[in-house]
Amino acid sequence: MKLYSITIRLLLTLPLLCIGCENEDIFDINDLDISPDNPGSMIIVEPDDGITSVNALTKAINENGDATYILRRDGVYYMEGKNVFKHNVVIKAEKGSGKMPVIQPICDAQGALNADMIRLAGSATFENIYIIGKDAATGNLMQRLFRIDASNVRLKFDNCFIDYCRNFCIRTDNVNNKIYLNNSTVRNLALTSDPANGRLIDSRGNEQDSIVINNCYLYNNTAHIVRFDNVVTNYFGIKHTTFYNVGHHIQINYAIKVEIENNIFANVGWKSSNKSNVFWQISIPKKDERAKDIDMSICNNNLFFSEEMEGLFAKYPRNQKRTALSDDGYQLIEQGKLTFKDNFSEVLVFDYPPALPMEYIDKFFENMGSNMVKWADLPFYVDEDGVEGIESGKTFTFHYSASSKSATASTTQGPIGALF
C-alpha cells in the first residue's frame, strides 16, 4: 500500500444525475446528499492472490480509516469471513486501461462462506468496480452482498457491474440510509428454489431516506427491485433505467416523494397472481402525518411482455398479467398527489439481450410459484460466454430501434431506458 496526502474537495453537481443526451430535473441534490465526504488521503491497495493473501481491502480500511481506496485494474480483492467497513470510504478503480477491479467472496479453509460479503457501519462509494457474489473456490452464491449495519449510511454505486447473489444485493437493518445506483448494471440476483428471494434492495421494514436508481440496467432477477415492507421512505426515484426479466412487480409502498420516469420495464412482474393484476403497488400511510406531503410522478414508462411471455399468459389463464395501478394509486390521482401519464406498452426488440429462462418461468406459471425447489436446477442465470467475469464492450446490451416510439418518448422527447 502507498499513502498519498492530497486535498480533495467534495464535488456534487446536478448533471451527475442527468446522464446521456437529456437533462432531467430529478430533484434537489441538496436534499439527497448521497456521497460521503471524500477524505483527504488516497490509499493504493494491492490485489489478493486468494492463497497467501485475502481481505487486503478490509485490512487497508482498518489501518487507514476514512480515505479513498484505489484498486488495481485486472486485480481481484477476495473477501473471506466477516468483513465490516467501519469508516467512510470511496473505493474506486485506478485510472488507465485493463479490466475493472474485482471484489469477490472466497470461502475459508473449511469451505464456509459468510452470509454477508461486506457489512457497512460507515458510508461507502464504489466506482468502476466489478462485484461478483460467487465464491471463487466453490462457485456457491452469496446470500447477501452488502448489509448496512448503521443508520444514516450513504451507499453509492457509480459505473459498477454487480453480478450474482441469492437473497438480496443490499439489506438495510437500520433507518435513514441513502442508497444510490448510477450508470451501473445489476444482474443474476436469484434464488431459483425460492424466487421470493433475489432482491436488489430490502429495507427489512426500516424507514429509509432515499433510494435512487438512475441510468442503469437491471436484469435476470427473481424478486423485488425494492422491498419496503410497509414503511415510509422519503424519496424513491427510478429514471432512465432498463429492467428485463424481473420476477416481482414494482412496489412503491409508502414512499412520500416518488419519481419513476423514462424507464423500460420488459418482462417485469411475471411472478403473477390469480387474485391481482397490479403492477404499480402504491399504499397510502393511514396513520402518518407525512401522507399529506405525498407527491408522485409515474410517467413516460414503457411496460411490455415479449411474445414468449404473452404465450404463457395465454397458456395459463389463471395467472393475471400485471399492468394495473393499485386502488390507493387511483385515490392519489383524485387527490392531485400522483401524476400518472404517458405510460404505454410497446414491444421492443433489443440488440443483444440474454435468452429468457422460459422453461423455468413456465414451471412457475404452471405451479403458481409453489414448490419451485423441484425446478431449481433449470437454467436461469446468464452470462455472455460461460466464463466467469465480464469483458468491457462484450456484455449484454438493450439498444433498440431509433424508429420506435420509445426512442422519442421521454419527458424531453428523447429515448427512454438506460442511455449507455
XYZ file of C-alpha atoms in Angstrom:
420
model
C 0.000 0.000 0.000
C 1.076 3.564 -0.631
C -0.304 6.575 1.179
C -0.598 9.913 -0.579
C -1.867 13.020 1.207
C -3.846 15.168 -1.128
C -6.600 17.717 -0.907
C -9.853 16.577 -2.423
C -12.942 18.720 -2.473
C -16.385 17.162 -2.454
C -17.982 17.823 -5.819
C -21.678 17.069 -6.188
C -23.431 18.604 -9.167
C -26.853 18.003 -10.639
C -25.579 16.821 -14.078
C -24.322 13.660 -12.371
C -27.982 12.694 -12.113
C -28.720 13.530 -15.723
C -26.781 11.002 -17.754
C -26.824 10.890 -21.527
C -28.175 13.353 -24.017
C -31.038 14.593 -21.859
C -31.296 16.989 -18.966
C -33.654 15.590 -16.352
C -34.505 17.639 -13.266
C -34.624 14.690 -10.895
C -34.680 16.539 -7.569
C -32.707 18.989 -5.497
C -29.287 17.457 -4.960
C -29.036 19.196 -1.589
C -31.926 17.078 -0.377
C -30.101 13.888 -1.289
C -26.529 14.442 -0.061
C -25.737 10.912 -1.181
C -21.962 10.936 -1.355
C -19.856 10.636 1.789
C -17.241 13.267 2.472
C -14.242 12.428 0.337
C -11.346 12.102 2.786
C -8.014 13.822 2.199
C -5.911 10.762 1.511
C -5.597 8.099 -1.168
C -4.553 4.537 -0.471
C -3.452 2.205 -3.245
C -4.403 -1.348 -2.276
C -2.585 -4.216 -3.936
C -4.691 -7.228 -5.000
C -5.027 -10.527 -3.159
C -3.913 -13.857 -4.594
C -6.524 -15.854 -2.670
C -3.908 -18.174 -1.181
C -1.333 -16.196 0.773
C -3.434 -13.063 0.957
C -7.154 -12.282 1.383
C -9.090 -9.292 2.767
C -6.464 -6.774 1.647
C -9.118 -4.094 1.183
C -10.661 -4.601 4.621
C -7.244 -4.578 6.251
C -6.324 -1.357 4.466
C -9.528 0.324 5.639
C -8.991 -0.840 9.216
C -5.436 0.527 9.168
C -6.091 3.859 7.474
C -9.689 4.823 8.249
C -11.598 7.416 6.212
C -9.940 7.605 2.803
C -10.211 6.932 -0.913
C -9.001 3.412 -1.748
C -7.638 2.761 -5.229
C -7.916 -0.789 -6.542
C -5.679 -2.138 -9.278
C -7.169 -2.921 -12.648
C -7.011 -6.641 -13.509
C -6.770 -7.307 -9.764
C -9.016 -9.395 -7.532
C -9.840 -8.473 -3.930
C -11.080 -11.500 -2.023
C -13.463 -11.280 0.933
C -13.093 -14.157 3.390
C -15.157 -14.444 6.576
C -16.719 -11.373 8.161
C -15.717 -8.065 6.579
C -17.009 -4.883 8.237
C -16.191 -1.444 6.827
C -16.326 0.860 9.863
C -15.165 4.033 8.130
C -16.394 6.382 5.407
C -14.691 5.248 2.234
C -14.548 5.729 -1.514
C -13.429 2.590 -3.353
C -12.534 3.084 -6.989
C -10.566 1.649 -9.880
C -7.216 3.096 -10.757
C -7.111 5.162 -13.932
C -5.985 3.585 -17.171
C -6.777 0.522 -19.233
C -7.395 -3.009 -18.058
C -10.351 -4.824 -16.599
C -12.351 -3.495 -13.694
C -11.004 -4.477 -10.278
C -12.978 -7.391 -8.877
C -14.384 -7.742 -5.368
C -15.300 -11.394 -4.762
C -16.028 -13.684 -1.788
C -13.877 -16.700 -1.069
C -14.628 -19.458 1.431
C -12.324 -20.308 4.303
C -10.220 -23.455 4.633
C -13.244 -25.370 5.895
C -15.332 -24.325 2.911
C -17.511 -21.936 4.947
C -18.840 -18.805 3.254
C -20.044 -15.861 5.316
C -23.687 -14.879 4.785
C -22.740 -11.242 4.032
C -19.846 -10.289 1.787
C -19.469 -6.739 3.146
C -21.118 -5.105 6.151
C -21.194 -1.329 6.352
C -21.011 0.704 9.545
C -19.914 3.784 7.590
C -20.737 5.344 4.243
C -19.249 3.913 1.055
C -18.971 4.826 -2.616
C -17.907 2.246 -5.215
C -16.719 3.466 -8.618
C -15.842 1.317 -11.631
C -15.766 -1.958 -9.697
C -16.933 -5.433 -10.765
C -18.648 -7.023 -7.765
C -19.401 -10.728 -8.107
C -21.231 -12.676 -5.424
C -19.920 -16.089 -6.451
C -17.422 -17.894 -4.232
C -14.091 -18.021 -6.041
C -13.364 -21.516 -4.687
C -16.682 -23.378 -4.926
C -18.894 -21.301 -7.192
C -21.561 -21.081 -4.473
C -23.547 -17.838 -4.368
C -23.566 -15.329 -1.537
C -26.755 -14.846 0.437
C -26.205 -11.082 0.692
C -23.608 -8.774 -0.832
C -23.973 -5.594 1.230
C -25.560 -5.250 4.657
C -25.962 -1.828 6.230
C -25.418 -2.064 9.993
C -25.852 1.592 10.990
C -28.272 4.467 10.478
C -27.539 7.486 8.262
C -25.259 5.476 5.988
C -24.829 6.584 2.386
C -24.139 3.818 -0.113
C -23.434 4.662 -3.749
C -22.508 2.607 -6.814
C -21.287 4.516 -9.856
C -20.292 2.762 -13.094
C -20.225 -0.600 -11.352
C -21.227 -4.084 -12.502
C -22.872 -6.257 -9.818
C -23.293 -9.933 -10.655
C -24.801 -12.900 -8.753
C -26.448 -13.092 -5.356
C -29.080 -15.387 -3.823
C -31.177 -13.422 -1.354
C -30.565 -9.718 -1.828
C -27.880 -7.374 -3.012
C -28.409 -4.690 -0.363
C -30.010 -5.182 3.041
C -30.682 -2.344 5.463
C -31.007 -3.159 9.147
C -31.256 0.464 10.263
C -33.049 3.690 9.315
C -32.492 6.882 7.352
C -29.988 5.492 4.856
C -29.415 6.770 1.328
C -28.830 4.250 -1.466
C -27.879 5.348 -4.948
C -27.138 3.327 -8.106
C -25.929 5.293 -11.117
C -24.681 4.175 -14.560
C -24.455 0.614 -13.294
C -25.541 -2.908 -14.233
C -27.035 -5.391 -11.781
C -27.943 -8.925 -12.814
C -28.396 -12.527 -11.644
C -29.977 -11.782 -8.277
C -31.893 -15.024 -7.991
C -32.712 -17.995 -5.814
C -34.422 -20.418 -8.166
C -35.563 -22.764 -5.387
C -37.343 -19.873 -3.650
C -37.917 -16.952 -6.063
C -39.301 -14.771 -3.281
C -35.569 -14.063 -2.924
C -33.406 -12.337 -5.498
C -33.995 -8.725 -4.393
C -31.959 -5.664 -5.241
C -32.774 -3.740 -2.045
C -34.574 -4.969 1.067
C -35.336 -2.464 3.821
C -36.396 -5.205 6.276
C -39.140 -2.857 7.475
C -36.792 0.043 8.292
C -37.635 3.566 7.120
C -35.136 4.910 4.595
C -34.319 8.430 3.498
C -33.625 7.966 -0.229
C -33.411 5.188 -2.794
C -32.327 6.264 -6.283
C -31.759 4.187 -9.421
C -30.535 6.244 -12.362
C -29.405 5.188 -15.830
C -28.920 1.506 -15.003
C -29.525 -1.949 -16.434
C -31.182 -4.451 -14.070
C -31.923 -7.883 -15.443
C -32.404 -11.538 -14.633
C -33.680 -11.172 -11.087
C -36.345 -13.355 -9.472
C -37.819 -10.934 -6.945
C -38.175 -7.281 -5.894
C -36.346 -4.274 -7.186
C -37.047 -2.719 -3.786
C -38.879 -4.390 -0.907
C -40.027 -1.693 1.514
C -42.058 -3.944 3.818
C -44.714 -1.357 4.707
C -42.594 1.549 5.907
C -42.243 5.158 4.799
C -39.379 6.188 2.522
C -38.811 9.897 1.989
C -37.666 9.709 -1.635
C -37.841 6.915 -4.219
C -36.591 7.652 -7.718
C -36.094 5.488 -10.815
C -35.094 7.259 -14.020
C -33.754 6.189 -17.395
C -33.333 2.561 -16.368
C -33.953 -0.612 -18.360
C -35.371 -3.601 -16.493
C -35.505 -7.006 -18.184
C -36.719 -10.311 -16.758
C -37.526 -9.274 -13.191
C -39.954 -11.519 -11.337
C -41.660 -9.072 -8.995
C -43.807 -6.085 -9.888
C -42.979 -2.541 -8.753
C -43.514 -1.958 -5.059
C -43.686 1.724 -4.158
C -45.407 1.140 -0.829
C -45.485 4.183 1.494
C -42.905 6.354 -0.275
C -43.598 10.090 0.002
C -41.738 11.722 -2.891
C -41.653 9.426 -5.940
C -40.320 9.959 -9.456
C -40.452 6.953 -11.792
C -39.912 8.301 -15.273
C -38.413 7.379 -18.653
C -37.899 3.680 -17.893
C -38.358 0.420 -19.767
C -39.936 -2.497 -17.914
C -39.533 -5.516 -20.202
C -40.930 -8.782 -18.839
C -41.141 -7.355 -15.328
C -43.686 -8.723 -12.862
C -44.043 -12.198 -14.380
C -44.495 -13.627 -10.884
C -48.205 -13.321 -11.417
C -51.204 -13.975 -9.224
C -54.695 -15.351 -9.703
C -56.006 -12.567 -7.444
C -54.318 -9.368 -8.592
C -53.180 -7.682 -11.798
C -51.475 -4.783 -10.004
C -48.072 -3.758 -11.325
C -47.690 -0.349 -9.619
C -48.219 -1.173 -5.933
C -48.811 2.069 -4.016
C -50.103 2.309 -0.458
C -51.119 5.427 1.454
C -49.831 5.560 5.043
C -53.003 5.845 7.123
C -51.529 6.955 10.436
C -48.535 9.031 9.359
C -48.766 12.807 9.086
C -46.268 12.702 6.224
C -49.053 11.364 3.982
C -50.108 14.969 3.404
C -46.775 15.547 1.629
C -47.126 12.709 -0.887
C -46.021 13.837 -4.336
C -45.615 11.165 -7.005
C -44.867 11.114 -10.709
C -45.061 7.895 -12.743
C -44.684 8.997 -16.333
C -43.254 8.070 -19.719
C -42.555 4.431 -18.947
C -42.800 1.506 -21.377
C -44.172 -1.661 -19.771
C -44.405 -4.727 -22.007
C -44.186 -8.500 -22.148
C -42.454 -10.231 -25.052
C -44.189 -12.733 -27.310
C -42.843 -15.697 -25.322
C -44.222 -14.283 -22.081
C -47.566 -13.414 -23.629
C -47.753 -17.060 -24.696
C -47.511 -18.154 -21.064
C -50.351 -15.865 -20.009
C -52.464 -17.470 -22.734
C -51.338 -20.972 -21.754
C -52.038 -20.447 -18.032
C -55.040 -18.066 -17.857
C -55.228 -18.248 -14.044
C -52.111 -16.063 -13.991
C -53.182 -12.441 -14.256
C -50.913 -10.158 -16.231
C -49.646 -7.357 -14.009
C -50.137 -3.968 -15.673
C -52.540 -2.051 -13.396
C -52.251 0.706 -10.811
C -53.329 -0.104 -7.248
C -56.502 1.378 -5.731
C -54.508 3.726 -3.497
C -52.765 4.994 -6.622
C -56.090 5.970 -8.157
C -57.043 7.675 -4.909
C -53.855 9.754 -5.080
C -54.675 10.748 -8.663
C -58.054 12.039 -7.479
C -56.318 13.978 -4.698
C -53.863 15.539 -7.153
C -50.898 13.848 -5.486
C -49.990 11.420 -8.283
C -49.257 12.330 -11.878
C -49.733 9.146 -13.864
C -49.496 9.776 -17.601
C -47.820 8.900 -20.893
C -47.124 5.325 -19.823
C -47.520 2.867 -22.668
C -46.783 -0.628 -23.933
C -44.508 -1.103 -26.939
C -42.773 -4.422 -27.554
C -39.123 -3.696 -28.271
C -36.535 -5.892 -29.939
C -33.202 -5.440 -28.176
C -29.896 -5.834 -29.978
C -28.155 -8.282 -27.602
C -30.341 -9.428 -24.692
C -29.817 -12.657 -22.747
C -32.180 -15.518 -23.500
C -35.238 -15.636 -21.284
C -35.276 -18.694 -18.966
C -38.612 -19.827 -20.386
C -38.500 -23.403 -19.085
C -38.125 -22.155 -15.516
C -40.748 -19.412 -15.875
C -43.148 -21.906 -17.487
C -42.898 -24.087 -14.364
C -43.555 -21.032 -12.193
C -46.724 -20.284 -14.184
C -47.832 -23.912 -14.128
C -47.439 -24.223 -10.363
C -48.354 -20.635 -9.419
C -44.910 -20.305 -7.871
C -45.225 -23.165 -5.393
C -42.703 -25.982 -4.904
C -40.125 -24.345 -7.133
C -37.407 -26.296 -5.345
C -38.224 -29.149 -7.719
C -37.294 -26.952 -10.654
C -34.351 -25.115 -9.087
C -31.815 -26.696 -11.440
C -33.472 -25.394 -14.589
C -31.362 -22.748 -16.356
C -31.842 -19.194 -15.100
C -28.536 -17.379 -14.575
C -26.988 -15.746 -17.631
C -23.608 -14.692 -18.896
C -22.179 -13.987 -22.305
C -19.614 -16.709 -22.811
C -19.780 -19.218 -19.944
C -16.593 -17.795 -18.461
C -16.706 -16.147 -15.037
C -16.374 -12.390 -15.207
C -17.116 -9.755 -17.822
C -15.256 -8.134 -20.666
C -15.851 -4.488 -21.420
C -17.810 -3.949 -24.600
C -18.975 -7.566 -24.775
C -21.738 -7.681 -22.159
C -25.439 -7.920 -22.975
C -26.996 -4.726 -24.297
C -30.543 -3.481 -24.683
C -30.372 -0.985 -27.509
C -33.469 -0.707 -29.667
C -34.648 0.844 -32.917
C -34.375 4.587 -33.288
C -37.675 4.484 -35.185
C -39.601 3.083 -32.204
C -41.970 5.135 -30.085
C -39.662 4.599 -27.113
C -36.850 6.431 -28.911
C -38.681 9.755 -28.528
C -40.982 9.020 -25.587
C -39.116 10.580 -22.660
C -40.212 13.656 -20.769
C -37.887 15.652 -23.057
C -38.827 13.776 -26.256
C -35.659 11.705 -26.214
C -35.088 7.962 -25.690
C -36.239 6.148 -22.575
C -34.394 3.419 -20.718
C -30.689 3.346 -19.902
C -28.572 5.626 -22.068
C -25.288 3.715 -22.325
